[in-house]
Amino acid sequence: MTTHTDPRAADPRPATPVFVRVTEDATAAPVESLGLDGFETGVLAVLRHVCLSFAAPEGQSWRHAFAIATERWGPARGPEVVTGLLPVLDALAETRRAPFAVMDPLSLAVRGRVTADEAGLMRLIAAMRRERTGAARGEIAGLAEGRADPGLIAAALAFAARHRAAEGQAARAPAPVRVLH
């Protein structure tokens, strides 16, 4: 009898990142220090609930993520934002060995603060939404533990392309045509 082993079994990394619920972090920066726009602030809230659902599946925090997104961006766009984050989180799981730390989205005490991991991911999304390649490159390296991970780059770019920042859209818009009468 021949036995086959799954090659993934030798890989010590989990298939899904081990997200850490952080209830208090004295070193965490204020969310406002990141300079996020309204969309990105909403993404942070959704991200925390998605991550919490990985850490504690029995709590079904993913339902909160979808409810927040639907309330914020409507029934068509809201779920698209949530599902658009999943490939980014999968790419993080593939490239990182360290757990991805998030604040507990249900804690009022830490809601206004961000972990270093959250800050890095939100700065990456913000940079890519605004086509700031240099800034994005640095955030990729930080999140991917020093590597320029192509999977993370592709996933974050795909998310950013679907959800461009207003200033990025304005930069690509054609100049208005002036008609003189």
PDB file of N, CA, C and O in Angstrom, residues 20-88:
ATOM      1  N   VAL A  20      -4.599  37.766  15.670  1.00  0.00           N
ATOM      2  CA  VAL A  20      -4.549  37.943  17.104  1.00  0.00           C
ATOM      3  C   VAL A  20      -5.535  39.032  17.500  1.00  0.00           C
ATOM      4  O   VAL A  20      -5.527  40.125  16.947  1.00  0.00           O
ATOM      5  N   ARG A  21      -6.374  38.721  18.412  1.00  0.00           N
ATOM      6  CA  ARG A  21      -7.268  39.738  18.975  1.00  0.00           C
ATOM      7  C   ARG A  21      -6.482  40.521  20.002  1.00  0.00           C
ATOM      8  O   ARG A  21      -6.060  39.975  21.000  1.00  0.00           O
ATOM      9  N   VAL A  22      -6.293  41.774  19.773  1.00  0.00           N
ATOM     10  CA  VAL A  22      -5.575  42.629  20.703  1.00  0.00           C
ATOM     11  C   VAL A  22      -6.605  43.533  21.360  1.00  0.00           C
ATOM     12  O   VAL A  22      -7.305  44.278  20.681  1.00  0.00           O
ATOM     13  N   THR A  23      -6.724  43.442  22.660  1.00  0.00           N
ATOM     14  CA  THR A  23      -7.724  44.269  23.322  1.00  0.00           C
ATOM     15  C   THR A  23      -7.146  45.599  23.787  1.00  0.00           C
ATOM     16  O   THR A  23      -7.833  46.594  23.813  1.00  0.00           O
ATOM     17  N   GLU A  24      -5.878  45.630  24.147  1.00  0.00           N
ATOM     18  CA  GLU A  24      -5.214  46.864  24.567  1.00  0.00           C
ATOM     19  C   GLU A  24      -3.787  46.825  24.042  1.00  0.00           C
ATOM     20  O   GLU A  24      -3.119  45.816  24.122  1.00  0.00           O
ATOM     21  N   ASP A  25      -3.327  47.935  23.503  1.00  0.00           N
ATOM     22  CA  ASP A  25      -1.953  48.026  23.034  1.00  0.00           C
ATOM     23  C   ASP A  25      -1.484  49.451  23.254  1.00  0.00           C
ATOM     24  O   ASP A  25      -1.841  50.356  22.505  1.00  0.00           O
ATOM     25  N   ALA A  26      -0.689  49.654  24.273  1.00  0.00           N
ATOM     26  CA  ALA A  26      -0.239  50.999  24.637  1.00  0.00           C
ATOM     27  C   ALA A  26       0.644  51.626  23.558  1.00  0.00           C
ATOM     28  O   ALA A  26       0.752  52.844  23.477  1.00  0.00           O
ATOM     29  N   THR A  27       1.267  50.803  22.721  1.00  0.00           N
ATOM     30  CA  THR A  27       2.149  51.337  21.692  1.00  0.00           C
ATOM     31  C   THR A  27       1.421  51.619  20.379  1.00  0.00           C
ATOM     32  O   THR A  27       2.009  52.131  19.441  1.00  0.00           O
ATOM     33  N   ALA A  28       0.158  51.281  20.313  1.00  0.00           N
ATOM     34  CA  ALA A  28      -0.600  51.443  19.067  1.00  0.00           C
ATOM     35  C   ALA A  28      -0.808  52.914  18.745  1.00  0.00           C
ATOM     36  O   ALA A  28      -1.050  53.742  19.622  1.00  0.00           O
ATOM     37  N   ALA A  29      -0.739  53.210  17.454  1.00  0.00           N
ATOM     38  CA  ALA A  29      -0.919  54.585  16.979  1.00  0.00           C
ATOM     39  C   ALA A  29      -2.399  54.896  16.829  1.00  0.00           C
ATOM     40  O   ALA A  29      -3.215  54.001  16.610  1.00  0.00           O
ATOM     41  N   PRO A  30      -2.756  56.171  16.898  1.00  0.00           N
ATOM     42  CA  PRO A  30      -4.147  56.540  16.635  1.00  0.00           C
ATOM     43  C   PRO A  30      -4.479  56.345  15.154  1.00  0.00           C
ATOM     44  O   PRO A  30      -3.635  56.569  14.288  1.00  0.00           O
ATOM     45  N   VAL A  31      -5.685  55.936  14.876  1.00  0.00           N
ATOM     46  CA  VAL A  31      -6.124  55.752  13.488  1.00  0.00           C
ATOM     47  C   VAL A  31      -5.921  57.045  12.699  1.00  0.00           C
ATOM     48  O   VAL A  31      -5.472  57.019  11.541  1.00  0.00           O
ATOM     49  N   GLU A  32      -6.212  58.191  13.306  1.00  0.00           N
ATOM     50  CA  GLU A  32      -6.102  59.477  12.615  1.00  0.00           C
ATOM     51  C   GLU A  32      -4.694  59.746  12.094  1.00  0.00           C
ATOM     52  O   GLU A  32      -4.519  60.458  11.114  1.00  0.00           O
ATOM     53  N   SER A  33      -3.677  59.158  12.726  1.00  0.00           N
ATOM     54  CA  SER A  33      -2.290  59.399  12.312  1.00  0.00           C
ATOM     55  C   SER A  33      -1.988  58.809  10.937  1.00  0.00           C
ATOM     56  O   SER A  33      -0.991  59.160  10.321  1.00  0.00           O
ATOM     57  N   LEU A  34      -2.847  57.917  10.449  1.00  0.00           N
ATOM     58  CA  LEU A  34      -2.613  57.278   9.153  1.00  0.00           C
ATOM     59  C   LEU A  34      -3.055  58.147   7.981  1.00  0.00           C
ATOM     60  O   LEU A  34      -2.665  57.886   6.842  1.00  0.00           O
ATOM     61  N   GLY A  35      -3.901  59.146   8.236  1.00  0.00           N
ATOM     62  CA  GLY A  35      -4.376  60.007   7.149  1.00  0.00           C
ATOM     63  C   GLY A  35      -5.291  59.279   6.171  1.00  0.00           C
ATOM     64  O   GLY A  35      -5.274  59.560   4.974  1.00  0.00           O
ATOM     65  N   LEU A  36      -6.108  58.363   6.671  1.00  0.00           N
ATOM     66  CA  LEU A  36      -7.000  57.588   5.813  1.00  0.00           C
ATOM     67  C   LEU A  36      -8.190  58.427   5.387  1.00  0.00           C
ATOM     68  O   LEU A  36      -8.646  59.298   6.132  1.00  0.00           O
ATOM     69  N   ASP A  37      -8.720  58.126   4.202  1.00  0.00           N
ATOM     70  CA  ASP A  37      -9.970  58.766   3.789  1.00  0.00           C
ATOM     71  C   ASP A  37     -11.135  57.954   4.358  1.00  0.00           C
ATOM     72  O   ASP A  37     -10.939  56.938   5.036  1.00  0.00           O
ATOM     73  N   GLY A  38     -12.356  58.397   4.104  1.00  0.00           N
ATOM     74  CA  GLY A  38     -13.535  57.729   4.646  1.00  0.00           C
ATOM     75  C   GLY A  38     -13.659  56.283   4.198  1.00  0.00           C
ATOM     76  O   GLY A  38     -14.053  55.411   4.978  1.00  0.00           O
ATOM     77  N   PHE A  39     -13.340  56.012   2.941  1.00  0.00           N
ATOM     78  CA  PHE A  39     -13.414  54.640   2.446  1.00  0.00           C
ATOM     79  C   PHE A  39     -12.441  53.753   3.219  1.00  0.00           C
ATOM     80  O   PHE A  39     -12.792  52.669   3.683  1.00  0.00           O
ATOM     81  N   GLU A  40     -11.204  54.213   3.364  1.00  0.00           N
ATOM     82  CA  GLU A  40     -10.180  53.410   4.028  1.00  0.00           C
ATOM     83  C   GLU A  40     -10.491  53.187   5.508  1.00  0.00           C
ATOM     84  O   GLU A  40     -10.237  52.100   6.043  1.00  0.00           O
ATOM     85  N   THR A  41     -11.062  54.177   6.159  1.00  0.00           N
ATOM     86  CA  THR A  41     -11.472  54.010   7.551  1.00  0.00           C
ATOM     87  C   THR A  41     -12.540  52.925   7.652  1.00  0.00           C
ATOM     88  O   THR A  41     -12.517  52.091   8.571  1.00  0.00           O
ATOM     89  N   GLY A  42     -13.464  52.910   6.699  1.00  0.00           N
ATOM     90  CA  GLY A  42     -14.473  51.851   6.663  1.00  0.00           C
ATOM     91  C   GLY A  42     -13.856  50.492   6.399  1.00  0.00           C
ATOM     92  O   GLY A  42     -14.263  49.485   6.998  1.00  0.00           O
ATOM     93  N   VAL A  43     -12.858  50.442   5.521  1.00  0.00           N
ATOM     94  CA  VAL A  43     -12.170  49.181   5.233  1.00  0.00           C
ATOM     95  C   VAL A  43     -11.504  48.651   6.505  1.00  0.00           C
ATOM     96  O   VAL A  43     -11.538  47.444   6.772  1.00  0.00           O
ATOM     97  N   LEU A  44     -10.922  49.536   7.292  1.00  0.00           N
ATOM     98  CA  LEU A  44     -10.283  49.108   8.538  1.00  0.00           C
ATOM     99  C   LEU A  44     -11.300  48.434   9.460  1.00  0.00           C
ATOM    100  O   LEU A  44     -11.020  47.374  10.027  1.00  0.00           O
ATOM    101  N   ALA A  45     -12.474  49.019   9.605  1.00  0.00           N
ATOM    102  CA  ALA A  45     -13.507  48.417  10.455  1.00  0.00           C
ATOM    103  C   ALA A  45     -13.916  47.046   9.930  1.00  0.00           C
ATOM    104  O   ALA A  45     -14.027  46.073  10.692  1.00  0.00           O
ATOM    105  N   VAL A  46     -14.110  46.944   8.637  1.00  0.00           N
ATOM    106  CA  VAL A  46     -14.494  45.675   8.017  1.00  0.00           C
ATOM    107  C   VAL A  46     -13.374  44.652   8.173  1.00  0.00           C
ATOM    108  O   VAL A  46     -13.610  43.490   8.525  1.00  0.00           O
ATOM    109  N   LEU A  47     -12.142  45.086   7.921  1.00  0.00           N
ATOM    110  CA  LEU A  47     -10.973  44.217   8.041  1.00  0.00           C
ATOM    111  C   LEU A  47     -10.900  43.587   9.433  1.00  0.00           C
ATOM    112  O   LEU A  47     -10.662  42.385   9.571  1.00  0.00           O
ATOM    113  N   ARG A  48     -11.124  44.380  10.450  1.00  0.00           N
ATOM    114  CA  ARG A  48     -11.047  43.867  11.821  1.00  0.00           C
ATOM    115  C   ARG A  48     -12.079  42.775  12.070  1.00  0.00           C
ATOM    116  O   ARG A  48     -11.776  41.760  12.703  1.00  0.00           O
ATOM    117  N   HIS A  49     -13.272  42.954  11.564  1.00  0.00           N
ATOM    118  CA  HIS A  49     -14.303  41.930  11.771  1.00  0.00           C
ATOM    119  C   HIS A  49     -13.992  40.663  10.977  1.00  0.00           C
ATOM    120  O   HIS A  49     -14.218  39.555  11.471  1.00  0.00           O
ATOM    121  N   VAL A  50     -13.477  40.807   9.773  1.00  0.00           N
ATOM    122  CA  VAL A  50     -13.096  39.632   8.987  1.00  0.00           C
ATOM    123  C   VAL A  50     -11.997  38.869   9.716  1.00  0.00           C
ATOM    124  O   VAL A  50     -12.060  37.638   9.857  1.00  0.00           O
ATOM    125  N   CYS A  51     -10.996  39.597  10.214  1.00  0.00           N
ATOM    126  CA  CYS A  51      -9.898  38.948  10.928  1.00  0.00           C
ATOM    127  C   CYS A  51     -10.379  38.277  12.209  1.00  0.00           C
ATOM    128  O   CYS A  51      -9.948  37.177  12.543  1.00  0.00           O
ATOM    129  N   LEU A  52     -11.281  38.938  12.916  1.00  0.00           N
ATOM    130  CA  LEU A  52     -11.837  38.348  14.128  1.00  0.00           C
ATOM    131  C   LEU A  52     -12.579  37.050  13.812  1.00  0.00           C
ATOM    132  O   LEU A  52     -12.519  36.090  14.577  1.00  0.00           O
ATOM    133  N   SER A  53     -13.215  37.008  12.655  1.00  0.00           N
ATOM    134  CA  SER A  53     -13.929  35.776  12.291  1.00  0.00           C
ATOM    135  C   SER A  53     -12.960  34.624  12.033  1.00  0.00           C
ATOM    136  O   SER A  53     -13.323  33.465  12.232  1.00  0.00           O
ATOM    137  N   PHE A  54     -11.726  34.923  11.606  1.00  0.00           N
ATOM    138  CA  PHE A  54     -10.717  33.876  11.455  1.00  0.00           C
ATOM    139  C   PHE A  54     -10.225  33.408  12.820  1.00  0.00           C
ATOM    140  O   PHE A  54     -10.020  32.223  13.043  1.00  0.00           O
ATOM    141  N   ALA A  55     -10.033  34.364  13.729  1.00  0.00           N
ATOM    142  CA  ALA A  55      -9.504  34.033  15.047  1.00  0.00           C
ATOM    143  C   ALA A  55     -10.524  33.302  15.912  1.00  0.00           C
ATOM    144  O   ALA A  55     -10.159  32.440  16.699  1.00  0.00           O
ATOM    145  N   ALA A  56     -11.786  33.681  15.767  1.00  0.00           N
ATOM    146  CA  ALA A  56     -12.844  33.078  16.578  1.00  0.00           C
ATOM    147  C   ALA A  56     -14.056  32.804  15.693  1.00  0.00           C
ATOM    148  O   ALA A  56     -15.034  33.545  15.719  1.00  0.00           O
ATOM    149  N   PRO A  57     -13.992  31.747  14.878  1.00  0.00           N
ATOM    150  CA  PRO A  57     -15.077  31.474  13.925  1.00  0.00           C
ATOM    151  C   PRO A  57     -16.450  31.319  14.576  1.00  0.00           C
ATOM    152  O   PRO A  57     -17.462  31.657  13.965  1.00  0.00           O
ATOM    153  N   GLU A  58     -16.482  30.846  15.804  1.00  0.00           N
ATOM    154  CA  GLU A  58     -17.767  30.643  16.455  1.00  0.00           C
ATOM    155  C   GLU A  58     -18.517  31.953  16.680  1.00  0.00           C
ATOM    156  O   GLU A  58     -19.739  31.961  16.799  1.00  0.00           O
ATOM    157  N   GLY A  59     -17.812  33.078  16.689  1.00  0.00           N
ATOM    158  CA  GLY A  59     -18.447  34.374  16.882  1.00  0.00           C
ATOM    159  C   GLY A  59     -19.092  34.938  15.630  1.00  0.00           C
ATOM    160  O   GLY A  59     -19.883  35.868  15.698  1.00  0.00           O
ATOM    161  N   GLN A  60     -18.767  34.373  14.494  1.00  0.00           N
ATOM    162  CA  GLN A  60     -19.329  34.783  13.200  1.00  0.00           C
ATOM    163  C   GLN A  60     -19.227  36.289  12.964  1.00  0.00           C
ATOM    164  O   GLN A  60     -20.167  36.931  12.489  1.00  0.00           O
ATOM    165  N   SER A  61     -18.082  36.845  13.278  1.00  0.00           N
ATOM    166  CA  SER A  61     -17.867  38.281  13.103  1.00  0.00           C
ATOM    167  C   SER A  61     -17.922  38.684  11.628  1.00  0.00           C
ATOM    168  O   SER A  61     -18.107  39.855  11.320  1.00  0.00           O
ATOM    169  N   TRP A  62     -17.803  37.712  10.736  1.00  0.00           N
ATOM    170  CA  TRP A  62     -17.915  38.024   9.311  1.00  0.00           C
ATOM    171  C   TRP A  62     -19.274  38.639   9.003  1.00  0.00           C
ATOM    172  O   TRP A  62     -19.405  39.456   8.092  1.00  0.00           O
ATOM    173  N   ARG A  63     -20.281  38.267   9.776  1.00  0.00           N
ATOM    174  CA  ARG A  63     -21.608  38.854   9.571  1.00  0.00           C
ATOM    175  C   ARG A  63     -21.580  40.354   9.863  1.00  0.00           C
ATOM    176  O   ARG A  63     -22.222  41.137   9.180  1.00  0.00           O
ATOM    177  N   HIS A  64     -20.835  40.739  10.902  1.00  0.00           N
ATOM    178  CA  HIS A  64     -20.686  42.162  11.211  1.00  0.00           C
ATOM    179  C   HIS A  64     -19.962  42.875  10.067  1.00  0.00           C
ATOM    180  O   HIS A  64     -20.313  43.999   9.711  1.00  0.00           O
ATOM    181  N   ALA A  65     -18.945  42.214   9.511  1.00  0.00           N
ATOM    182  CA  ALA A  65     -18.195  42.809   8.399  1.00  0.00           C
ATOM    183  C   ALA A  65     -19.131  43.114   7.233  1.00  0.00           C
ATOM    184  O   ALA A  65     -19.098  44.222   6.666  1.00  0.00           O
ATOM    185  N   PHE A  66     -19.962  42.153   6.869  1.00  0.00           N
ATOM    186  CA  PHE A  66     -20.896  42.370   5.762  1.00  0.00           C
ATOM    187  C   PHE A  66     -21.949  43.419   6.105  1.00  0.00           C
ATOM    188  O   PHE A  66     -22.314  44.235   5.261  1.00  0.00           O
ATOM    189  N   ALA A  67     -22.429  43.425   7.339  1.00  0.00           N
ATOM    190  CA  ALA A  67     -23.436  44.408   7.738  1.00  0.00           C
ATOM    191  C   ALA A  67     -22.859  45.824   7.703  1.00  0.00           C
ATOM    192  O   ALA A  67     -23.504  46.759   7.186  1.00  0.00           O
ATOM    193  N   ILE A  68     -21.648  45.996   8.220  1.00  0.00           N
ATOM    194  CA  ILE A  68     -21.008  47.314   8.212  1.00  0.00           C
ATOM    195  C   ILE A  68     -20.781  47.775   6.782  1.00  0.00           C
ATOM    196  O   ILE A  68     -21.075  48.918   6.419  1.00  0.00           O
ATOM    197  N   ALA A  69     -20.254  46.884   5.955  1.00  0.00           N
ATOM    198  CA  ALA A  69     -19.956  47.240   4.566  1.00  0.00           C
ATOM    199  C   ALA A  69     -21.226  47.576   3.796  1.00  0.00           C
ATOM    200  O   ALA A  69     -21.257  48.543   3.012  1.00  0.00           O
ATOM    201  N   THR A  70     -22.281  46.813   4.007  1.00  0.00           N
ATOM    202  CA  THR A  70     -23.541  47.064   3.304  1.00  0.00           C
ATOM    203  C   THR A  70     -24.151  48.386   3.757  1.00  0.00           C
ATOM    204  O   THR A  70     -24.647  49.162   2.937  1.00  0.00           O
ATOM    205  N   GLU A  71     -24.084  48.658   5.042  1.00  0.00           N
ATOM    206  CA  GLU A  71     -24.610  49.926   5.549  1.00  0.00           C
ATOM    207  C   GLU A  71     -23.804  51.104   5.009  1.00  0.00           C
ATOM    208  O   GLU A  71     -24.348  52.136   4.647  1.00  0.00           O
ATOM    209  N   ARG A  72     -22.516  50.925   4.924  1.00  0.00           N
ATOM    210  CA  ARG A  72     -21.617  52.013   4.514  1.00  0.00           C
ATOM    211  C   ARG A  72     -21.637  52.265   3.012  1.00  0.00           C
ATOM    212  O   ARG A  72     -21.625  53.413   2.580  1.00  0.00           O
ATOM    213  N   TRP A  73     -21.615  51.188   2.207  1.00  0.00           N
ATOM    214  CA  TRP A  73     -21.448  51.341   0.761  1.00  0.00           C
ATOM    215  C   TRP A  73     -22.600  50.787  -0.066  1.00  0.00           C
ATOM    216  O   TRP A  73     -22.514  50.757  -1.299  1.00  0.00           O
ATOM    217  N   GLY A  74     -23.635  50.301   0.579  1.00  0.00           N
ATOM    218  CA  GLY A  74     -24.797  49.800  -0.141  1.00  0.00           C
ATOM    219  C   GLY A  74     -24.745  48.303  -0.376  1.00  0.00           C
ATOM    220  O   GLY A  74     -23.702  47.666  -0.225  1.00  0.00           O
ATOM    221  N   PRO A  75     -25.895  47.724  -0.781  1.00  0.00           N
ATOM    222  CA  PRO A  75     -25.992  46.266  -0.916  1.00  0.00           C
ATOM    223  C   PRO A  75     -25.197  45.690  -2.087  1.00  0.00           C
ATOM    224  O   PRO A  75     -24.902  44.495  -2.102  1.00  0.00           O
ATOM    225  N   ALA A  76     -24.832  46.502  -3.061  1.00  0.00           N
ATOM    226  CA  ALA A  76     -24.039  45.985  -4.175  1.00  0.00           C
ATOM    227  C   ALA A  76     -22.540  46.134  -3.899  1.00  0.00           C
ATOM    228  O   ALA A  76     -21.774  45.178  -4.035  1.00  0.00           O
ATOM    229  N   ARG A  77     -22.134  47.314  -3.497  1.00  0.00           N
ATOM    230  CA  ARG A  77     -20.707  47.579  -3.319  1.00  0.00           C
ATOM    231  C   ARG A  77     -20.176  47.045  -1.991  1.00  0.00           C
ATOM    232  O   ARG A  77     -19.010  46.620  -1.910  1.00  0.00           O
ATOM    233  N   GLY A  78     -20.956  47.076  -0.937  1.00  0.00           N
ATOM    234  CA  GLY A  78     -20.493  46.643   0.382  1.00  0.00           C
ATOM    235  C   GLY A  78     -19.919  45.230   0.403  1.00  0.00           C
ATOM    236  O   GLY A  78     -18.766  45.038   0.795  1.00  0.00           O
ATOM    237  N   PRO A  79     -20.694  44.237  -0.028  1.00  0.00           N
ATOM    238  CA  PRO A  79     -20.152  42.875  -0.044  1.00  0.00           C
ATOM    239  C   PRO A  79     -18.930  42.731  -0.960  1.00  0.00           C
ATOM    240  O   PRO A  79     -18.034  41.924  -0.685  1.00  0.00           O
ATOM    241  N   GLU A  80     -18.874  43.534  -2.020  1.00  0.00           N
ATOM    242  CA  GLU A  80     -17.709  43.504  -2.917  1.00  0.00           C
ATOM    243  C   GLU A  80     -16.442  43.944  -2.183  1.00  0.00           C
ATOM    244  O   GLU A  80     -15.363  43.400  -2.416  1.00  0.00           O
ATOM    245  N   VAL A  81     -16.575  44.918  -1.297  1.00  0.00           N
ATOM    246  CA  VAL A  81     -15.423  45.370  -0.511  1.00  0.00           C
ATOM    247  C   VAL A  81     -14.952  44.244   0.409  1.00  0.00           C
ATOM    248  O   VAL A  81     -13.753  43.949   0.475  1.00  0.00           O
ATOM    249  N   VAL A  82     -15.878  43.593   1.090  1.00  0.00           N
ATOM    250  CA  VAL A  82     -15.518  42.504   2.003  1.00  0.00           C
ATOM    251  C   VAL A  82     -14.841  41.368   1.237  1.00  0.00           C
ATOM    252  O   VAL A  82     -13.758  40.909   1.615  1.00  0.00           O
ATOM    253  N   THR A  83     -15.460  40.911   0.187  1.00  0.00           N
ATOM    254  CA  THR A  83     -14.879  39.785  -0.561  1.00  0.00           C
ATOM    255  C   THR A  83     -13.595  40.198  -1.272  1.00  0.00           C
ATOM    256  O   THR A  83     -12.724  39.358  -1.490  1.00  0.00           O
ATOM    257  N   GLY A  84     -13.463  41.468  -1.596  1.00  0.00           N
ATOM    258  CA  GLY A  84     -12.229  41.952  -2.206  1.00  0.00           C
ATOM    259  C   GLY A  84     -11.049  41.917  -1.247  1.00  0.00           C
ATOM    260  O   GLY A  84      -9.892  41.833  -1.672  1.00  0.00           O
ATOM    261  N   LEU A  85     -11.313  42.004   0.047  1.00  0.00           N
ATOM    262  CA  LEU A  85     -10.247  41.927   1.045  1.00  0.00           C
ATOM    263  C   LEU A  85      -9.715  40.504   1.221  1.00  0.00           C
ATOM    264  O   LEU A  85      -8.566  40.319   1.614  1.00  0.00           O
ATOM    265  N   LEU A  86     -10.535  39.508   0.943  1.00  0.00           N
ATOM    266  CA  LEU A  86     -10.133  38.127   1.200  1.00  0.00           C
ATOM    267  C   LEU A  86      -8.867  37.706   0.451  1.00  0.00           C
ATOM    268  O   LEU A  86      -7.978  37.097   1.056  1.00  0.00           O
ATOM    269  N   PRO A  87      -8.715  38.025  -0.846  1.00  0.00           N
ATOM    270  CA  PRO A  87      -7.459  37.663  -1.505  1.00  0.00           C
ATOM    271  C   PRO A  87      -6.239  38.372  -0.911  1.00  0.00           C
ATOM    272  O   PRO A  87      -5.140  37.813  -0.889  1.00  0.00           O
ATOM    273  N   VAL A  88      -6.428  39.579  -0.410  1.00  0.00           N
ATOM    274  CA  VAL A  88      -5.325  40.293   0.238  1.00  0.00           C
ATOM    275  C   VAL A  88      -4.924  39.556   1.509  1.00  0.00           C
ATOM    276  O   VAL A  88      -3.733  39.335   1.762  1.00  0.00           O
TER     277      VAL A  88
END
